[in-house]
mmCIF file of C-alpha atoms and ligand atoms in Angstrom:
data_model
loop_
_atom_site.group_PDB
_atom_site.id
_atom_site.type_symbol
_atom_site.label_atom_id
_atom_site.label_comp_id
_atom_site.label_asym_id
_atom_site.label_seq_id
_atom_site.Cartn_x
_atom_site.Cartn_y
_atom_site.Cartn_z
ATOM 1 C CA MET A 1 -0.021 0.115 0.083
ATOM 2 C CA ARG A 2 1.231 3.516 -0.617
ATOM 3 C CA PHE A 3 0.662 6.406 1.102
ATOM 4 C CA ASP A 4 1.821 10.053 -0.211
ATOM 5 C CA ILE A 5 1.395 12.716 2.157
ATOM 6 C CA ILE A 6 0.887 16.307 1.064
ATOM 7 C CA SER A 7 2.253 18.737 3.593
ATOM 8 C CA ILE A 8 3.973 22.135 3.631
ATOM 9 C CA PHE A 9 6.205 20.782 6.667
ATOM 10 C CA PRO A 10 7.000 17.386 5.005
ATOM 11 C CA GLU A 11 10.158 17.205 7.436
ATOM 12 C CA ILE A 12 7.702 16.519 10.529
ATOM 13 C CA PHE A 13 7.638 13.006 9.448
ATOM 14 C CA ASP A 14 11.457 12.222 9.001
ATOM 15 C CA GLY A 15 11.963 10.659 12.444
ATOM 16 C CA TRP A 16 8.646 9.343 12.448
ATOM 17 C CA LEU A 17 9.019 7.410 9.298
ATOM 18 C CA SER A 18 12.486 5.902 10.251
ATOM 19 C CA GLN A 19 10.948 4.433 13.165
ATOM 20 C CA SER A 20 11.182 0.452 13.825
ATOM 21 C CA LEU A 21 7.852 -0.765 12.917
ATOM 22 C CA LEU A 22 7.022 1.679 9.663
ATOM 23 C CA ALA A 23 10.568 1.114 8.355
ATOM 24 C CA ARG A 24 10.472 -2.325 8.766
ATOM 25 C CA GLY A 25 6.998 -2.475 7.028
ATOM 26 C CA GLN A 26 9.029 -0.183 4.120
ATOM 27 C CA LYS A 27 11.606 -2.571 3.991
ATOM 28 C CA LYS A 28 9.686 -5.525 3.522
ATOM 29 C CA LYS A 29 7.950 -3.829 0.860
ATOM 30 C CA ILE A 30 4.466 -4.020 2.660
ATOM 31 C CA LEU A 31 4.172 -0.421 2.481
ATOM 32 C CA LYS A 32 5.662 2.799 1.086
ATOM 33 C CA LEU A 33 5.212 5.893 2.583
ATOM 34 C CA THR A 34 6.431 9.597 1.355
ATOM 35 C CA ALA A 35 6.083 12.684 2.743
ATOM 36 C CA HIS A 36 5.808 15.500 -0.179
ATOM 37 C CA ASN A 37 6.504 19.316 0.219
ATOM 38 C CA LEU A 38 3.376 20.985 -1.443
ATOM 39 C CA ARG A 39 5.323 23.455 -2.426
ATOM 40 C CA ASP A 40 7.190 21.667 -5.125
ATOM 41 C CA TRP A 41 3.975 22.076 -7.148
ATOM 42 C CA THR A 42 3.903 25.902 -7.271
ATOM 43 C CA ASP A 43 4.949 28.029 -9.881
ATOM 44 C CA ASP A 44 5.982 31.065 -8.492
ATOM 45 C CA LYS A 45 9.554 32.625 -7.010
ATOM 46 C CA HIS A 46 8.105 32.762 -3.513
ATOM 47 C CA LYS A 47 6.465 29.062 -3.876
ATOM 48 C CA THR A 48 3.128 30.513 -2.801
ATOM 49 C CA VAL A 49 0.602 27.966 -1.023
ATOM 50 C CA ASP A 50 -1.582 30.266 0.928
ATOM 51 C CA ASP A 51 -3.870 33.576 0.489
ATOM 52 C CA ARG A 52 -6.386 35.603 1.819
ATOM 53 C CA PRO A 53 -9.909 34.329 2.049
ATOM 54 C CA PHE A 54 -12.613 36.201 -0.104
ATOM 55 C CA GLY A 55 -15.081 38.080 2.011
ATOM 56 C CA GLY A 56 -12.499 38.981 4.886
ATOM 57 C CA GLY A 57 -11.606 36.939 8.042
ATOM 58 C CA PRO A 58 -8.722 36.518 9.993
ATOM 59 C CA GLY A 59 -5.746 34.394 8.346
ATOM 60 C CA MET A 60 -4.777 32.841 5.163
ATOM 61 C CA LEU A 61 -6.071 29.526 3.338
ATOM 62 C CA MET A 62 -4.554 27.035 1.511
ATOM 63 C CA LYS A 63 -4.711 27.708 -2.109
ATOM 64 C CA VAL A 64 -6.390 24.943 -4.386
ATOM 65 C CA GLU A 65 -3.886 24.918 -7.504
ATOM 66 C CA PRO A 66 -0.715 23.730 -5.834
ATOM 67 C CA ILE A 67 -3.088 20.918 -4.217
ATOM 68 C CA MET A 68 -4.770 20.197 -7.628
ATOM 69 C CA LYS A 69 -1.379 19.696 -9.234
ATOM 70 C CA ALA A 70 0.142 17.583 -6.511
ATOM 71 C CA VAL A 71 -3.083 15.102 -6.156
ATOM 72 C CA GLU A 72 -2.701 14.949 -10.258
ATOM 73 C CA SER A 73 0.627 14.093 -10.103
ATOM 74 C CA LEU A 74 0.747 11.704 -7.538
ATOM 75 C CA LYS A 75 -2.576 9.908 -8.614
ATOM 76 C CA SER A 76 -0.780 9.208 -11.466
ATOM 77 C CA LYS A 77 2.189 7.202 -9.874
ATOM 78 C CA VAL A 78 0.250 4.290 -9.289
ATOM 79 C CA LYS A 79 -0.472 3.146 -12.864
ATOM 80 C CA SER A 80 -3.040 1.135 -14.562
ATOM 81 C CA LYS A 81 -5.978 -0.323 -12.853
ATOM 82 C CA LYS A 82 -4.801 0.188 -9.639
ATOM 83 C CA SER A 83 -5.051 4.010 -9.845
ATOM 84 C CA GLU A 84 -9.234 3.216 -9.547
ATOM 85 C CA LYS A 85 -8.089 2.014 -5.866
ATOM 86 C CA ALA A 86 -6.719 5.538 -4.907
ATOM 87 C CA ARG A 87 -8.145 7.494 -2.246
ATOM 88 C CA VAL A 88 -7.893 11.160 -1.685
ATOM 89 C CA ILE A 89 -8.305 12.484 1.974
ATOM 90 C CA LEU A 90 -8.288 15.805 2.939
ATOM 91 C CA PHE A 91 -8.171 16.547 6.933
ATOM 92 C CA SER A 92 -10.406 18.921 8.642
ATOM 93 C CA PRO A 93 -11.845 19.119 12.027
ATOM 94 C CA ARG A 94 -15.341 19.287 9.992
ATOM 95 C CA GLY A 95 -14.499 15.928 8.772
ATOM 96 C CA LYS A 96 -15.999 12.414 9.373
ATOM 97 C CA LYS A 97 -14.819 11.198 12.389
ATOM 98 C CA PHE A 98 -11.976 8.821 11.915
ATOM 99 C CA THR A 99 -12.497 5.060 13.743
ATOM 100 C CA GLN A 100 -11.161 1.778 13.737
ATOM 101 C CA THR A 101 -14.151 0.743 11.429
ATOM 102 C CA GLU A 102 -12.636 3.747 8.663
ATOM 103 C CA ALA A 103 -9.304 2.356 8.975
ATOM 104 C CA LYS A 104 -10.557 -0.763 8.166
ATOM 105 C CA ARG A 105 -12.045 0.423 4.924
ATOM 106 C CA LEU A 106 -9.116 2.423 3.902
ATOM 107 C CA ALA A 107 -6.810 -0.369 4.034
ATOM 108 C CA LYS A 108 -8.302 -1.996 1.188
ATOM 109 C CA TYR A 109 -7.073 0.958 -1.035
ATOM 110 C CA ASP A 110 -3.530 0.640 -2.816
ATOM 111 C CA GLN A 111 -3.069 4.459 -2.642
ATOM 112 C CA LEU A 112 -3.916 6.843 -0.032
ATOM 113 C CA ILE A 113 -3.052 10.632 -0.721
ATOM 114 C CA LEU A 114 -3.139 12.443 2.484
ATOM 115 C CA ILE A 115 -3.729 16.327 2.320
ATOM 116 C CA CYS A 116 -2.740 18.341 5.306
ATOM 117 C CA GLY A 117 -4.147 21.399 5.780
ATOM 118 C CA ARG A 118 -2.377 24.516 7.778
ATOM 119 C CA TYR A 119 -3.274 28.041 8.507
ATOM 120 C CA GLU A 120 -6.788 28.799 8.962
ATOM 121 C CA GLY A 121 -7.827 25.789 6.646
ATOM 122 C CA VAL A 122 -7.925 25.086 2.899
ATOM 123 C CA ASP A 123 -9.998 26.382 0.251
ATOM 124 C CA GLU A 124 -13.409 24.457 0.284
ATOM 125 C CA ARG A 125 -12.800 23.422 -3.863
ATOM 126 C CA VAL A 126 -10.414 20.939 -2.443
ATOM 127 C CA ALA A 127 -13.119 19.241 -0.274
ATOM 128 C CA ASP A 128 -15.761 19.554 -2.845
ATOM 129 C CA TYR A 129 -13.782 18.387 -5.970
ATOM 130 C CA LEU A 130 -10.314 16.892 -5.502
ATOM 131 C CA ALA A 131 -10.965 14.954 -2.112
ATOM 132 C CA ASP A 132 -12.678 11.459 -2.264
ATOM 133 C CA GLU A 133 -13.642 12.316 1.751
ATOM 134 C CA THR A 134 -12.493 14.771 4.630
ATOM 135 C CA LEU A 135 -11.863 13.210 7.684
ATOM 136 C CA SER A 136 -11.472 14.562 11.270
ATOM 137 C CA ILE A 137 -9.284 12.769 14.201
ATOM 138 C CA GLY A 138 -11.373 13.992 16.739
ATOM 139 C CA ASP A 139 -13.315 17.124 18.019
ATOM 140 C CA TYR A 140 -10.585 19.492 18.472
ATOM 141 C CA VAL A 141 -8.587 21.880 16.345
ATOM 142 C CA LEU A 142 -4.986 20.988 15.594
ATOM 143 C CA ASN A 143 -2.229 23.254 14.127
ATOM 144 C CA GLY A 144 -2.223 21.115 11.155
ATOM 145 C CA GLY A 145 -3.013 17.807 9.339
ATOM 146 C CA GLU A 146 0.439 16.146 9.751
ATOM 147 C CA VAL A 147 -0.625 14.340 13.256
ATOM 148 C CA ALA A 148 -4.081 13.268 11.752
ATOM 149 C CA ALA A 149 -2.299 11.737 8.770
ATOM 150 C CA MET A 150 0.205 10.227 11.328
ATOM 151 C CA VAL A 151 -2.683 8.820 13.386
ATOM 152 C CA ILE A 152 -4.513 7.270 10.112
ATOM 153 C CA ILE A 153 -1.430 5.835 8.937
ATOM 154 C CA GLU A 154 -0.262 4.323 12.249
ATOM 155 C CA THR A 155 -3.913 2.454 12.185
ATOM 156 C CA VAL A 156 -4.339 1.532 8.844
ATOM 157 C CA VAL A 157 -0.764 -0.184 8.430
ATOM 158 C CA ARG A 158 -2.001 -2.201 11.128
ATOM 159 C CA MET A 159 -4.438 -4.033 9.058
ATOM 160 C CA LEU A 160 -2.059 -4.650 6.200
ATOM 161 C CA PRO A 161 -1.253 -8.207 5.780
ATOM 162 C CA GLY A 162 2.505 -9.204 7.547
ATOM 163 C CA PHE A 163 2.654 -5.762 8.916
ATOM 164 C CA ILE A 164 2.264 -7.106 12.345
ATOM 165 C CA ALA A 165 3.773 -10.342 13.127
ATOM 166 C CA LYS A 166 0.516 -11.802 14.322
ATOM 167 C CA THR A 167 -2.154 -10.001 12.279
ATOM 168 C CA GLU A 168 -4.707 -11.168 14.871
ATOM 169 C CA SER A 169 -3.500 -8.596 17.739
ATOM 170 C CA ALA A 170 -3.708 -5.786 15.221
ATOM 171 C CA VAL A 171 -7.405 -5.681 15.250
ATOM 172 C CA LYS A 172 -8.228 -7.526 18.374
ATOM 173 C CA ALA A 173 -9.859 -5.588 21.336
ATOM 174 C CA ASP A 174 -7.435 -4.191 23.441
ATOM 175 C CA HIS A 175 -7.355 -5.786 27.107
ATOM 176 C CA ALA A 176 -5.654 -5.016 30.641
ATOM 177 C CA GLN A 177 -1.898 -6.838 30.286
ATOM 178 C CA TYR A 178 0.963 -6.839 32.816
ATOM 179 C CA THR A 179 4.283 -8.308 32.588
ATOM 180 C CA ARG A 180 7.039 -8.920 35.254
ATOM 181 C CA PRO A 181 7.554 -8.528 38.199
ATOM 182 C CA GLU A 182 4.603 -10.163 39.394
ATOM 183 C CA GLU A 183 4.501 -7.626 42.587
ATOM 184 C CA ILE A 184 6.189 -4.116 42.972
ATOM 185 C CA LEU A 185 5.770 -1.366 45.811
ATOM 186 C CA ILE A 186 4.373 1.543 44.239
ATOM 187 C CA ALA A 187 3.883 4.473 46.824
ATOM 188 C CA GLY A 188 4.462 1.954 49.704
ATOM 189 C CA LYS A 189 1.944 -0.417 48.624
ATOM 190 C CA LYS A 190 2.308 -3.685 46.886
ATOM 191 C CA ARG A 191 0.914 -3.721 43.650
ATOM 192 C CA ALA A 192 0.453 -7.524 42.233
ATOM 193 C CA VAL A 193 -0.529 -9.166 38.883
ATOM 194 C CA PRO A 194 -4.056 -10.665 39.165
ATOM 195 C CA LYS A 195 -3.435 -14.295 40.278
ATOM 196 C CA VAL A 196 -5.921 -15.580 37.545
ATOM 197 C CA LEU A 197 -3.059 -14.611 34.854
ATOM 198 C CA LEU A 198 -0.473 -16.420 37.012
ATOM 199 C CA GLY A 199 -2.150 -19.726 36.908
ATOM 200 C CA GLY A 200 -2.215 -20.987 33.245
ATOM 201 C CA ASP A 201 -5.793 -21.623 33.087
ATOM 202 C CA HIS A 202 -6.669 -20.233 29.373
ATOM 203 C CA LYS A 203 -10.310 -20.557 29.852
ATOM 204 C CA LYS A 204 -10.006 -18.451 32.897
ATOM 205 C CA ILE A 205 -7.678 -16.245 31.455
ATOM 206 C CA ALA A 206 -9.489 -15.692 28.318
ATOM 207 C CA LEU A 207 -12.944 -14.553 30.279
ATOM 208 C CA TRP A 208 -10.573 -12.350 32.517
ATOM 209 C CA ARG A 209 -9.302 -10.772 29.336
ATOM 210 C CA GLU A 210 -12.948 -9.809 28.017
ATOM 211 C CA LYS A 211 -13.948 -8.514 31.145
ATOM 212 C CA HIS A 212 -11.153 -6.110 31.248
ATOM 213 C CA SER A 213 -11.193 -5.309 27.320
HETATM 214 N N1 LIG B 1 -10.676 26.844 10.997
HETATM 215 C C1 LIG B 1 -10.427 25.289 10.177
HETATM 216 C C2 LIG B 1 -11.443 24.480 9.743
HETATM 217 O O1 LIG B 1 -12.441 24.378 10.323
HETATM 218 O O2 LIG B 1 -10.864 23.408 9.259
HETATM 219 C C3 LIG B 1 -9.090 25.098 11.047
HETATM 220 C C4 LIG B 1 -8.062 24.914 10.748
HETATM 221 S S1 LIG B 1 -6.709 23.927 11.594
HETATM 222 C C5 LIG B 1 -5.890 25.458 12.277
HETATM 223 C C6 LIG B 1 -5.526 23.687 10.227
HETATM 224 C C7 LIG B 1 -5.426 22.570 9.572
HETATM 225 O O3 LIG B 1 -5.389 21.244 10.711
HETATM 226 C C8 LIG B 1 -6.911 22.060 9.216
HETATM 227 O O4 LIG B 1 -6.845 22.223 7.697
HETATM 228 C C9 LIG B 1 -6.814 20.309 9.209
HETATM 229 O O5 LIG B 1 -6.071 20.242 7.996
HETATM 230 C C10 LIG B 1 -6.115 20.107 10.379
HETATM 231 N N2 LIG B 1 -6.786 19.839 11.216
HETATM 232 C C11 LIG B 1 -7.057 20.445 12.538
HETATM 233 N N3 LIG B 1 -7.993 19.681 13.145
HETATM 234 C C12 LIG B 1 -8.063 18.595 12.869
HETATM 235 C C13 LIG B 1 -8.833 17.431 13.057
HETATM 236 N N4 LIG B 1 -9.440 17.419 14.369
HETATM 237 N N5 LIG B 1 -8.860 16.381 12.607
HETATM 238 C C14 LIG B 1 -8.050 16.515 11.516
HETATM 239 N N6 LIG B 1 -7.497 17.334 10.983
HETATM 240 C C15 LIG B 1 -7.256 18.619 11.801
#
């Protein structure tokens, strides 16, 4: 699966992209992740990506033309039939809420093109005519879409076959877990691992886990 991130701060992704799981996934050719600089699709000397909103208002908006050129050029990188399975996603706090169900749906595409907004947002024509969908990662306003892109990629890649050694753990409901030591003093009080987990009765362990998931 190919992820193409469009951002005015692509360097934000450097450290994150090289961390173990994502780097290993790329090495194993399960995924390909590239953070592109939106300014590469500008024509003017200053590489302008923003402008004032029509009708007035505070701050600047991201312009539609560089985003349009970026989307067109990145879509063409996945050739033939596969381009039908590309999905263009814009991030906005006004978008559809991202959930695990959405991650499962998105994992079926061959390419995700992720548009990260900045400033006061993005010319609405990007949402209306260029993006296939608009997603929000929660009911709060971030400075930019870069963190939202990371959240979505971190969730979707876990669904890709081979990314996680045991695929079942990628989607299984999370439950309370413990590791050694069996007992520890925290603020002067003994805190122990629940006895049922130490007993080796798999049926009881499964029930306990279900209860604490
Ligand atoms: N007033 C703008 C709006 O409603 O879209 C807020 C712009 S915000 C400062 C800049 C960018 O951050 C947005 O264009 C979007 O790409 C991203 N962003 C902010 N909050 C987000 C959220 N909850 N989920 C996803 N992206 C978000």
